[in-house]
mmCIF file of C-alpha atoms and ligand atoms in Angstrom:
data_model
loop_
_atom_site.group_PDB
_atom_site.id
_atom_site.type_symbol
_atom_site.label_atom_id
_atom_site.label_comp_id
_atom_site.label_asym_id
_atom_site.label_seq_id
_atom_site.Cartn_x
_atom_site.Cartn_y
_atom_site.Cartn_z
ATOM 1 C CA MET P 562 131.670 99.315 77.509
ATOM 2 C CA ILE P 563 134.755 101.660 77.205
ATOM 3 C CA GLY P 564 137.973 100.155 78.125
ATOM 4 C CA TYR P 565 141.397 101.668 79.187
ATOM 5 C CA ILE P 566 142.873 100.826 75.922
ATOM 6 C CA VAL P 567 140.203 100.764 73.064
ATOM 7 C CA LEU P 568 141.169 99.567 69.565
ATOM 8 C CA LYS P 569 138.291 100.472 67.221
ATOM 9 C CA ASP P 570 137.871 99.193 63.682
ATOM 10 C CA ILE P 571 141.519 98.856 62.984
ATOM 11 C CA ILE P 572 142.483 98.031 59.477
ATOM 12 C CA LYS P 573 146.119 97.888 58.313
ATOM 13 C CA LYS P 574 147.198 97.516 54.749
ATOM 14 C CA TYR P 575 150.780 97.923 53.888
ATOM 15 C CA LYS P 576 151.689 99.617 50.726
ATOM 16 C CA GLY P 577 152.226 97.148 47.806
ATOM 17 C CA ASN P 578 150.394 94.281 49.724
ATOM 18 C CA GLU P 579 147.290 92.962 48.159
ATOM 19 C CA LYS P 580 145.753 91.966 51.374
ATOM 20 C CA ASN P 581 145.053 93.741 54.642
ATOM 21 C CA THR P 582 147.436 92.510 57.363
ATOM 22 C CA ILE P 583 144.949 93.498 60.062
ATOM 23 C CA ASN P 584 141.134 93.412 59.406
ATOM 24 C CA ASN P 585 138.392 95.140 61.446
ATOM 25 C CA PHE P 586 140.130 94.616 64.697
ATOM 26 C CA ASN P 587 138.149 95.640 67.787
ATOM 27 C CA LEU P 588 139.328 95.076 71.325
ATOM 28 C CA ASN P 589 138.718 96.626 74.730
ATOM 29 C CA ILE P 590 141.382 96.189 77.425
ATOM 30 C CA GLU P 591 140.755 97.173 81.088
ATOM 31 C CA LYS P 592 143.301 98.851 83.270
ATOM 32 C CA GLY P 593 145.622 96.251 84.828
ATOM 33 C CA GLU P 594 144.787 93.467 82.345
ATOM 34 C CA PHE P 595 147.278 91.193 81.078
ATOM 35 C CA VAL P 596 146.398 90.454 77.551
ATOM 36 C CA VAL P 597 148.044 87.923 75.265
ATOM 37 C CA ILE P 598 147.752 88.219 71.499
ATOM 38 C CA LEU P 599 148.255 84.622 70.323
ATOM 39 C CA GLY P 600 148.654 83.547 66.676
ATOM 40 C CA PRO P 601 150.713 81.808 64.113
ATOM 41 C CA SER P 602 153.644 83.538 62.437
ATOM 42 C CA GLY P 603 152.421 86.143 59.842
ATOM 43 C CA SER P 604 149.036 86.575 61.448
ATOM 44 C CA GLY P 605 149.728 90.232 62.221
ATOM 45 C CA LYS P 606 150.597 90.349 65.871
ATOM 46 C CA SER P 607 153.719 92.532 65.662
ATOM 47 C CA THR P 608 151.932 94.929 63.231
ATOM 48 C CA LEU P 609 149.302 95.310 65.885
ATOM 49 C CA LEU P 610 151.893 96.135 68.614
ATOM 50 C CA GLU P 611 153.767 98.497 66.215
ATOM 51 C CA MET P 612 150.475 100.397 65.638
ATOM 52 C CA ILE P 613 149.839 100.543 69.476
ATOM 53 C CA CYS P 614 153.305 101.884 70.280
ATOM 54 C CA GLY P 615 153.349 104.240 67.258
ATOM 55 C CA PHE P 616 155.924 102.807 64.882
ATOM 56 C CA GLU P 617 153.148 102.137 62.334
ATOM 57 C CA SER P 618 150.063 103.934 61.647
ATOM 58 C CA PRO P 619 146.625 102.133 60.990
ATOM 59 C CA THR P 620 145.157 102.632 57.636
ATOM 60 C CA SER P 621 141.859 103.297 59.303
ATOM 61 C CA GLY P 622 140.339 103.001 62.800
ATOM 62 C CA THR P 623 141.353 104.565 66.159
ATOM 63 C CA ILE P 624 143.702 103.634 68.988
ATOM 64 C CA ASP P 625 142.582 105.088 72.403
ATOM 65 C CA ILE P 626 144.804 104.934 75.477
ATOM 66 C CA ASP P 627 143.382 106.096 78.612
ATOM 67 C CA ASP P 628 140.756 108.352 76.872
ATOM 68 C CA ASN P 629 143.029 109.881 74.354
ATOM 69 C CA ILE P 630 143.041 108.993 70.633
ATOM 70 C CA VAL P 631 146.733 108.647 69.933
ATOM 71 C CA ASN P 632 146.680 107.923 66.190
ATOM 72 C CA ASP P 633 148.706 111.174 65.590
ATOM 73 C CA VAL P 634 150.816 111.028 68.980
ATOM 74 C CA LEU P 635 154.480 110.293 68.336
ATOM 75 C CA PRO P 636 155.740 106.986 70.108
ATOM 76 C CA LYS P 637 157.771 108.768 72.568
ATOM 77 C CA ASP P 638 154.803 110.612 73.789
ATOM 78 C CA ARG P 639 152.326 107.795 74.098
ATOM 79 C CA ASN P 640 153.471 106.577 77.450
ATOM 80 C CA VAL P 641 154.049 102.924 76.449
ATOM 81 C CA SER P 642 156.984 100.740 76.959
ATOM 82 C CA MET P 643 158.115 98.087 74.568
ATOM 83 C CA VAL P 644 160.134 94.925 75.506
ATOM 84 C CA PHE P 645 161.409 93.080 72.483
ATOM 85 C CA GLN P 646 162.836 89.521 72.172
ATOM 86 C CA ASP P 647 166.301 90.938 71.595
ATOM 87 C CA TYR P 648 166.550 93.074 74.618
ATOM 88 C CA ALA P 649 169.297 95.258 73.147
ATOM 89 C CA LEU P 650 171.139 96.318 76.276
ATOM 90 C CA PHE P 651 174.048 98.713 75.918
ATOM 91 C CA PRO P 652 177.160 96.532 76.403
ATOM 92 C CA HIS P 653 179.461 99.099 77.621
ATOM 93 C CA MET P 654 177.176 100.251 80.349
ATOM 94 C CA THR P 655 176.560 98.530 83.727
ATOM 95 C CA VAL P 656 173.098 97.162 84.549
ATOM 96 C CA TYR P 657 172.478 100.284 86.580
ATOM 97 C CA GLU P 658 173.341 102.617 83.781
ATOM 98 C CA ASN P 659 171.265 100.564 81.369
ATOM 99 C CA ILE P 660 168.321 100.902 83.504
ATOM 100 C CA ALA P 661 168.858 104.514 84.193
ATOM 101 C CA PHE P 662 169.618 105.586 80.677
ATOM 102 C CA GLY P 663 166.219 106.732 79.511
ATOM 103 C CA MET P 664 165.659 108.768 82.619
ATOM 104 C CA LYS P 665 169.082 110.429 82.325
ATOM 105 C CA ILE P 666 168.191 111.318 78.670
ATOM 106 C CA ARG P 667 164.961 112.820 79.823
ATOM 107 C CA LYS P 668 166.825 114.816 82.420
ATOM 108 C CA THR P 669 165.192 113.218 85.438
ATOM 109 C CA ASP P 670 166.954 114.224 88.805
ATOM 110 C CA LYS P 671 169.514 111.950 90.095
ATOM 111 C CA ARG P 672 167.683 111.174 93.399
ATOM 112 C CA THR P 673 164.501 110.112 91.459
ATOM 113 C CA ILE P 674 166.791 107.856 89.172
ATOM 114 C CA GLU P 675 168.338 106.197 92.155
ATOM 115 C CA ASN P 676 164.841 105.481 93.805
ATOM 116 C CA LYS P 677 163.394 104.169 90.564
ATOM 117 C CA VAL P 678 166.361 101.900 89.765
ATOM 118 C CA LYS P 679 166.292 100.606 93.387
ATOM 119 C CA TRP P 680 162.529 99.833 93.171
ATOM 120 C CA ALA P 681 162.670 98.043 89.752
ATOM 121 C CA SER P 682 165.926 96.083 90.653
ATOM 122 C CA GLU P 683 164.314 94.945 93.913
ATOM 123 C CA VAL P 684 161.085 93.839 92.212
ATOM 124 C CA LEU P 685 163.000 91.846 89.564
ATOM 125 C CA GLU P 686 165.767 90.758 92.124
ATOM 126 C CA ILE P 687 168.627 92.121 90.036
ATOM 127 C CA GLU P 688 170.238 94.281 92.806
ATOM 128 C CA PRO P 689 173.355 92.026 93.012
ATOM 129 C CA PHE P 690 174.237 92.841 89.328
ATOM 130 C CA LEU P 691 173.731 96.572 89.218
ATOM 131 C CA LYS P 692 177.474 97.109 88.887
ATOM 132 C CA VAL P 693 177.995 94.408 86.312
ATOM 133 C CA LYS P 694 177.943 94.747 82.546
ATOM 134 C CA PRO P 695 175.331 92.700 80.625
ATOM 135 C CA LYS P 696 177.834 90.150 79.019
ATOM 136 C CA LYS P 697 178.381 88.792 82.459
ATOM 137 C CA LEU P 698 174.712 87.955 82.912
ATOM 138 C CA SER P 699 172.617 84.928 81.640
ATOM 139 C CA GLY P 700 169.815 85.383 79.038
ATOM 140 C CA GLY P 701 167.179 85.328 81.857
ATOM 141 C CA GLN P 702 169.050 88.063 83.953
ATOM 142 C CA ARG P 703 169.384 90.177 80.808
ATOM 143 C CA GLN P 704 165.765 89.888 80.094
ATOM 144 C CA ARG P 705 164.899 91.013 83.594
ATOM 145 C CA VAL P 706 167.161 94.083 83.170
ATOM 146 C CA ALA P 707 165.265 94.820 79.920
ATOM 147 C CA LEU P 708 162.036 94.541 81.960
ATOM 148 C CA ALA P 709 163.463 96.796 84.709
ATOM 149 C CA ARG P 710 164.380 99.433 81.985
ATOM 150 C CA ALA P 711 160.760 99.359 80.815
ATOM 151 C CA MET P 712 159.359 99.525 84.182
ATOM 152 C CA VAL P 713 161.119 102.636 85.404
ATOM 153 C CA ARG P 714 159.213 104.618 82.776
ATOM 154 C CA GLU P 715 156.179 103.648 84.752
ATOM 155 C CA PRO P 716 154.190 103.410 81.501
ATOM 156 C CA LYS P 717 150.541 103.253 81.049
ATOM 157 C CA LEU P 718 150.972 100.255 78.938
ATOM 158 C CA PHE P 719 153.657 97.622 78.567
ATOM 159 C CA LEU P 720 153.870 96.013 75.140
ATOM 160 C CA MET P 721 155.981 92.678 75.022
ATOM 161 C CA ASP P 722 156.785 91.138 71.585
ATOM 162 C CA GLU P 723 157.874 87.555 72.060
ATOM 163 C CA PRO P 724 160.200 88.555 74.924
ATOM 164 C CA LEU P 725 161.052 84.967 75.631
ATOM 165 C CA SER P 726 161.693 83.297 72.411
ATOM 166 C CA ASN P 727 165.517 83.567 72.738
ATOM 167 C CA LEU P 728 165.533 81.698 76.010
ATOM 168 C CA ASP P 729 165.949 77.969 76.593
ATOM 169 C CA SER P 730 163.023 76.072 77.864
ATOM 170 C CA GLN P 731 163.958 76.158 81.629
ATOM 171 C CA LEU P 732 164.566 79.816 81.603
ATOM 172 C CA ARG P 733 161.500 80.522 79.438
ATOM 173 C CA TYR P 734 159.439 78.947 82.142
ATOM 174 C CA SER P 735 160.982 80.873 85.076
ATOM 175 C CA THR P 736 160.983 84.166 83.085
ATOM 176 C CA CYS P 737 157.392 83.590 82.225
ATOM 177 C CA HIS P 738 156.708 83.205 85.791
ATOM 178 C CA GLU P 739 158.716 86.441 86.669
ATOM 179 C CA ILE P 740 156.735 88.434 84.145
ATOM 180 C CA THR P 741 153.358 87.366 85.644
ATOM 181 C CA ASN P 742 154.776 88.084 89.260
ATOM 182 C CA LEU P 743 155.808 91.429 88.095
ATOM 183 C CA HIS P 744 152.459 91.954 86.671
ATOM 184 C CA LYS P 745 150.867 90.969 89.921
ATOM 185 C CA LYS P 746 153.192 93.318 91.986
ATOM 186 C CA ILE P 747 152.847 96.414 89.765
ATOM 187 C CA GLY P 748 149.541 95.727 88.135
ATOM 188 C CA ALA P 749 150.582 97.534 84.755
ATOM 189 C CA THR P 750 148.411 96.890 81.754
ATOM 190 C CA THR P 751 150.234 94.609 79.406
ATOM 191 C CA ILE P 752 149.831 93.430 76.018
ATOM 192 C CA TYR P 753 152.010 90.437 75.320
ATOM 193 C CA VAL P 754 152.474 88.832 71.807
ATOM 194 C CA THR P 755 153.434 85.279 71.411
ATOM 195 C CA HIS P 756 152.901 82.197 68.915
ATOM 196 C CA ASP P 757 153.269 79.871 71.886
ATOM 197 C CA HIS P 758 149.974 78.608 73.276
ATOM 198 C CA VAL P 759 151.458 77.250 76.485
ATOM 199 C CA GLU P 760 152.712 80.831 77.321
ATOM 200 C CA ALA P 761 149.389 82.217 76.476
ATOM 201 C CA LEU P 762 147.404 79.786 78.545
ATOM 202 C CA SER P 763 149.591 80.160 81.635
ATOM 203 C CA MET P 764 150.100 83.964 81.603
ATOM 204 C CA ALA P 765 146.989 85.694 80.270
ATOM 205 C CA ASP P 766 143.866 87.152 81.917
ATOM 206 C CA LYS P 767 142.488 87.386 78.407
ATOM 207 C CA ILE P 768 143.722 85.714 75.234
ATOM 208 C CA VAL P 769 143.041 87.235 71.728
ATOM 209 C CA ILE P 770 143.475 84.649 69.005
ATOM 210 C CA LEU P 771 144.514 86.127 65.695
ATOM 211 C CA ASN P 772 144.798 84.393 62.352
ATOM 212 C CA ASP P 773 145.350 86.200 59.032
ATOM 213 C CA GLY P 774 144.736 89.514 60.795
ATOM 214 C CA VAL P 775 141.267 88.599 62.005
ATOM 215 C CA ILE P 776 140.307 87.970 65.670
ATOM 216 C CA GLN P 777 139.212 84.279 65.960
ATOM 217 C CA GLN P 778 138.231 84.463 69.583
ATOM 218 C CA VAL P 779 138.637 86.522 72.824
ATOM 219 C CA GLY P 780 138.326 84.873 76.203
ATOM 220 C CA THR P 781 139.982 83.618 79.284
ATOM 221 C CA PRO P 782 142.397 80.755 78.915
ATOM 222 C CA ASN P 783 139.795 78.347 80.289
ATOM 223 C CA GLU P 784 137.181 79.545 77.747
ATOM 224 C CA ILE P 785 139.500 79.405 74.804
ATOM 225 C CA TYR P 786 140.599 75.909 75.782
ATOM 226 C CA GLU P 787 137.341 74.349 76.823
ATOM 227 C CA ALA P 788 135.041 76.137 74.305
ATOM 228 C CA PRO P 789 136.904 77.052 71.213
ATOM 229 C CA SER P 790 134.818 79.220 68.832
ATOM 230 C CA ASN P 791 135.955 77.379 65.712
ATOM 231 C CA LEU P 792 138.152 74.604 64.300
ATOM 232 C CA PHE P 793 141.322 76.948 64.021
ATOM 233 C CA VAL P 794 141.222 77.888 67.728
ATOM 234 C CA ALA P 795 140.492 74.273 68.711
ATOM 235 C CA THR P 796 143.459 72.932 66.982
ATOM 236 C CA PHE P 797 145.897 75.814 67.543
ATOM 237 C CA ILE P 798 145.483 75.447 71.304
ATOM 238 C CA GLY P 799 146.486 72.342 73.217
ATOM 239 C CA ARG P 800 149.282 69.842 72.534
ATOM 240 C CA PRO P 801 148.867 67.152 71.606
ATOM 241 C CA LYS P 802 146.360 68.620 69.198
ATOM 242 C CA MET P 803 142.567 68.092 69.591
ATOM 243 C CA ASN P 804 141.631 65.023 67.596
ATOM 244 C CA THR P 805 139.147 65.857 64.716
ATOM 245 C CA PHE P 806 136.951 63.364 62.729
ATOM 246 C CA ASP P 807 134.962 64.113 59.526
ATOM 247 C CA ILE P 808 131.709 62.383 60.065
ATOM 248 C CA LYS P 809 128.253 62.047 58.659
ATOM 249 C CA MET P 810 125.234 61.293 60.953
ATOM 250 C CA GLU P 811 123.820 57.931 60.280
ATOM 251 C CA LYS P 812 120.261 57.682 61.309
ATOM 252 C CA ASP P 813 120.504 59.268 64.814
ATOM 253 C CA THR P 814 123.983 58.325 65.430
ATOM 254 C CA PHE P 815 127.575 59.410 64.861
ATOM 255 C CA CYS P 816 129.887 56.627 63.672
ATOM 256 C CA ILE P 817 133.556 56.451 63.165
ATOM 257 C CA ASN P 818 134.251 53.705 60.580
ATOM 258 C CA GLY P 819 131.157 51.771 61.688
ATOM 259 C CA ASP P 820 131.493 52.075 65.389
ATOM 260 C CA ILE P 821 128.849 54.252 67.160
ATOM 261 C CA VAL P 822 130.508 56.998 69.149
ATOM 262 C CA PHE P 823 127.270 58.880 70.074
ATOM 263 C CA SER P 824 123.761 58.936 69.638
ATOM 264 C CA ASN P 825 122.108 62.246 68.774
ATOM 265 C CA ASN P 826 119.669 62.583 71.507
ATOM 266 C CA GLN P 827 121.396 65.418 73.236
ATOM 267 C CA LEU P 828 121.800 67.436 69.989
ATOM 268 C CA PRO P 829 118.414 67.332 68.290
ATOM 269 C CA ASN P 830 119.060 70.128 65.950
ATOM 270 C CA LEU P 831 121.847 68.445 63.841
ATOM 271 C CA ASP P 832 120.854 67.734 60.403
ATOM 272 C CA SER P 833 121.118 64.060 59.242
ATOM 273 C CA GLU P 834 121.842 65.161 55.721
ATOM 274 C CA ARG P 835 124.878 67.202 56.585
ATOM 275 C CA SER P 836 128.522 66.354 57.478
ATOM 276 C CA TYR P 837 130.274 67.645 60.632
ATOM 277 C CA ILE P 838 133.536 67.550 62.129
ATOM 278 C CA ILE P 839 133.809 66.387 65.704
ATOM 279 C CA GLY P 840 136.703 67.372 68.010
ATOM 280 C CA ILE P 841 137.819 65.756 71.137
ATOM 281 C CA ARG P 842 140.982 66.475 73.186
ATOM 282 C CA PRO P 843 143.288 63.435 74.019
ATOM 283 C CA GLU P 844 142.523 63.646 77.687
ATOM 284 C CA HIS P 845 138.818 63.367 77.034
ATOM 285 C CA ILE P 846 139.100 59.900 75.490
ATOM 286 C CA ARG P 847 138.997 57.092 78.026
ATOM 287 C CA PHE P 848 140.262 53.560 77.993
ATOM 288 C CA VAL P 849 137.357 51.142 79.069
ATOM 289 C CA GLY P 850 138.823 47.793 78.446
ATOM 290 C CA THR P 851 140.670 45.525 76.092
ATOM 291 C CA VAL P 852 138.457 44.100 73.337
ATOM 292 C CA ASN P 853 137.411 40.942 75.060
ATOM 293 C CA GLU P 854 135.735 42.911 77.820
ATOM 294 C CA TYR P 855 133.931 45.138 75.241
ATOM 295 C CA ILE P 856 130.234 45.332 75.599
ATOM 296 C CA LYS P 857 128.326 45.772 72.335
ATOM 297 C CA ASN P 858 126.207 48.947 71.621
ATOM 298 C CA LYS P 859 127.703 50.956 74.522
ATOM 299 C CA ASN P 860 129.050 53.772 72.379
ATOM 300 C CA VAL P 861 132.489 52.384 72.543
ATOM 301 C CA LEU P 862 135.064 52.570 69.823
ATOM 302 C CA GLU P 863 137.537 49.809 69.122
ATOM 303 C CA ALA P 864 140.939 50.922 67.925
ATOM 304 C CA THR P 865 144.405 49.413 67.613
ATOM 305 C CA ILE P 866 147.331 50.784 69.554
ATOM 306 C CA GLU P 867 150.084 51.951 66.968
ATOM 307 C CA LYS P 868 152.486 53.638 69.214
ATOM 308 C CA ILE P 869 152.926 54.482 72.989
ATOM 309 C CA GLU P 870 154.804 57.480 74.067
ATOM 310 C CA TYR P 871 155.615 57.950 77.754
ATOM 311 C CA THR P 872 155.499 61.608 78.646
ATOM 312 C CA GLY P 873 156.261 61.564 82.340
ATOM 313 C CA GLY P 874 153.333 60.742 84.702
ATOM 314 C CA GLU P 875 151.240 59.701 81.766
ATOM 315 C CA SER P 876 151.470 58.268 78.261
ATOM 316 C CA LEU P 877 150.195 59.389 74.926
ATOM 317 C CA ILE P 878 148.461 56.502 73.027
ATOM 318 C CA TYR P 879 148.402 56.684 69.240
ATOM 319 C CA LEU P 880 145.402 54.784 67.935
ATOM 320 C CA ARG P 881 144.075 53.610 64.672
ATOM 321 C CA LYS P 882 140.570 52.629 63.516
ATOM 322 C CA LYS P 883 140.884 51.638 59.909
ATOM 323 C CA ASP P 884 142.056 54.814 58.047
ATOM 324 C CA THR P 885 141.268 57.080 61.082
ATOM 325 C CA THR P 886 144.037 57.857 63.556
ATOM 326 C CA PHE P 887 143.678 59.590 66.844
ATOM 327 C CA THR P 888 145.603 60.072 70.131
ATOM 328 C CA MET P 889 144.505 59.601 73.849
ATOM 329 C CA LYS P 890 146.146 60.496 77.058
ATOM 330 C CA TYR P 891 146.394 57.555 79.338
ATOM 331 C CA ASN P 892 147.339 57.432 83.105
ATOM 332 C CA GLN P 893 145.493 54.236 84.239
ATOM 333 C CA ASP P 894 147.216 51.309 85.890
ATOM 334 C CA GLU P 895 146.599 48.592 83.294
ATOM 335 C CA SER P 896 149.704 48.221 81.074
ATOM 336 C CA LEU P 897 148.814 48.433 77.280
ATOM 337 C CA LYS P 898 150.899 47.164 74.550
ATOM 338 C CA VAL P 899 151.442 48.198 70.898
ATOM 339 C CA GLY P 900 149.287 46.063 68.473
ATOM 340 C CA GLU P 901 146.531 45.498 71.105
ATOM 341 C CA VAL P 902 143.101 46.335 70.204
ATOM 342 C CA ILE P 903 141.304 48.358 72.918
ATOM 343 C CA SER P 904 137.920 49.847 73.608
ATOM 344 C CA VAL P 905 137.723 53.650 74.245
ATOM 345 C CA VAL P 906 134.813 56.027 74.938
ATOM 346 C CA PHE P 907 134.511 59.646 74.227
ATOM 347 C CA ASP P 908 133.439 62.045 77.075
ATOM 348 C CA PHE P 909 130.305 63.454 75.195
ATOM 349 C CA ASN P 910 130.182 66.539 77.324
ATOM 350 C CA LYS P 911 133.619 67.661 76.262
ATOM 351 C CA VAL P 912 133.188 67.096 72.431
ATOM 352 C CA SER P 913 133.107 70.010 69.992
ATOM 353 C CA ILE P 914 130.983 69.691 67.020
ATOM 354 C CA PHE P 915 132.109 71.928 64.030
ATOM 355 C CA ASP P 916 129.996 72.815 60.911
ATOM 356 C CA SER P 917 132.055 71.266 58.058
ATOM 357 C CA ILE P 918 131.600 74.449 55.899
ATOM 358 C CA THR P 919 131.862 77.294 58.271
ATOM 359 C CA LYS P 920 134.067 75.420 60.738
ATOM 360 C CA GLN P 921 132.251 77.184 63.643
ATOM 361 C CA ASN P 922 131.846 75.347 66.911
ATOM 362 C CA LEU P 923 128.039 74.557 66.962
ATOM 363 C CA ARG P 924 128.064 73.568 70.674
ATOM 364 C CA ARG P 925 129.245 76.977 71.594
ATOM 365 C CA ALA P 926 126.609 78.907 69.501
HETATM 366 P P1 ADP F 1826 153.434 88.214 63.157
HETATM 367 O O1 ADP F 1826 154.084 89.057 64.233
HETATM 368 O O2 ADP F 1826 152.221 87.555 63.628
HETATM 369 O O3 ADP F 1826 154.416 87.087 62.731
HETATM 370 P P2 ADP F 1826 153.525 90.452 61.338
HETATM 371 O O4 ADP F 1826 152.664 91.553 61.858
HETATM 372 O O5 ADP F 1826 155.046 90.524 61.505
HETATM 373 O O6 ADP F 1826 153.000 88.961 61.839
HETATM 374 O O7 ADP F 1826 153.310 90.307 59.818
HETATM 375 C C1 ADP F 1826 152.135 89.953 59.184
HETATM 376 C C2 ADP F 1826 152.080 90.210 57.663
HETATM 377 O O8 ADP F 1826 152.184 91.609 57.392
HETATM 378 C C3 ADP F 1826 153.270 89.504 56.934
HETATM 379 O O9 ADP F 1826 153.121 88.299 56.403
HETATM 380 C C4 ADP F 1826 153.556 90.485 55.966
HETATM 381 O O10 ADP F 1826 152.906 90.110 54.759
HETATM 382 C C5 ADP F 1826 152.992 91.922 56.346
HETATM 383 N N1 ADP F 1826 153.999 92.846 56.768
HETATM 384 C C6 ADP F 1826 154.444 93.075 57.991
HETATM 385 N N2 ADP F 1826 155.461 94.064 57.993
HETATM 386 C C7 ADP F 1826 155.247 94.543 56.711
HETATM 387 C C8 ADP F 1826 156.029 95.658 56.123
HETATM 388 N N3 ADP F 1826 156.684 96.587 56.909
HETATM 389 N N4 ADP F 1826 155.767 96.032 54.874
HETATM 390 C C9 ADP F 1826 154.937 95.215 54.137
HETATM 391 N N5 ADP F 1826 154.323 94.048 54.711
HETATM 392 C C10 ADP F 1826 154.486 93.709 55.836
#
């Protein structure tokens, strides 16, 4: 399937570096899609954006925007707009002049400039500030001016490189919301780079997870969260992190320090000679009673409460079973105490099982 933006077999190796920064990167983006590239620092996210906007060239592979291979096209002729985290507004110009600047340079007629600034400032609700200089604005308002400046170019593609990382958490949340609203209103194809999984989950139509320059998974936020392709994706997405346990099958059961957590009748293909890593998110572990109520052989795990953290609406319970520690989200009525031994069950349908060597999620394959 051919997309609106097609990145094909991209490799990027910087001079002097031993390793490739980007390796065999292939991605199709549809017109109007909001794609988030998510990965830890150093995974190659900015390099990827720089190649798409033309500040860097791929070592090999092609970049196709709206049916044109743009590898040899200058950045200014690619019809893409980039919004950076430091939004670099001109301090001596008013908001109006900042938004109009690019169009003025390109000698756009005055009437068109006026109309476009009006349109962008209405969409982003910054009309009251048009005559004001940027230093009078809050971080969030400045970020909106930077977005307006990018919008008036009506680019084929918006590129955003961690545009929210300088904002405090409240403002991050509201600007995040504004960017998705803006996307809904004007439907511009957008590639948004971040290392923040919450931003990615809340904004994206499609998330691309990158690690060490290699795509780990491409999917909707729900697919990525519920069915991670491998252990890296599973533990990178979601806080508190997915719990993981190294376990060997014993006869036909999975045990954690002697307690059976599952029998294997639902997964007949697992090899009793091999070890596996099972993963379960804190919200998929359920409290079933204190130890006195515990019924033997019901696939329950006994563990001791080491710490309780109230997070508003629910608590995070830190549990220990001998040398194994894990966390559980808890929002039931019964009050729990540190030091208490409780019984919990794992929701088997939600458990991921990873091969201990390849780290691939076997339940997804
Ligand atoms: P991210 O945006 O995910 O933090 P970057 O794309 O900035 O990652 O960097 C990924 C890796 O690419 C860096 O760890 C570095 O080794 C290398 N790199 C980035 N830019 C350059 C450059 N201009 N010259 C040499 N190596 C670079």
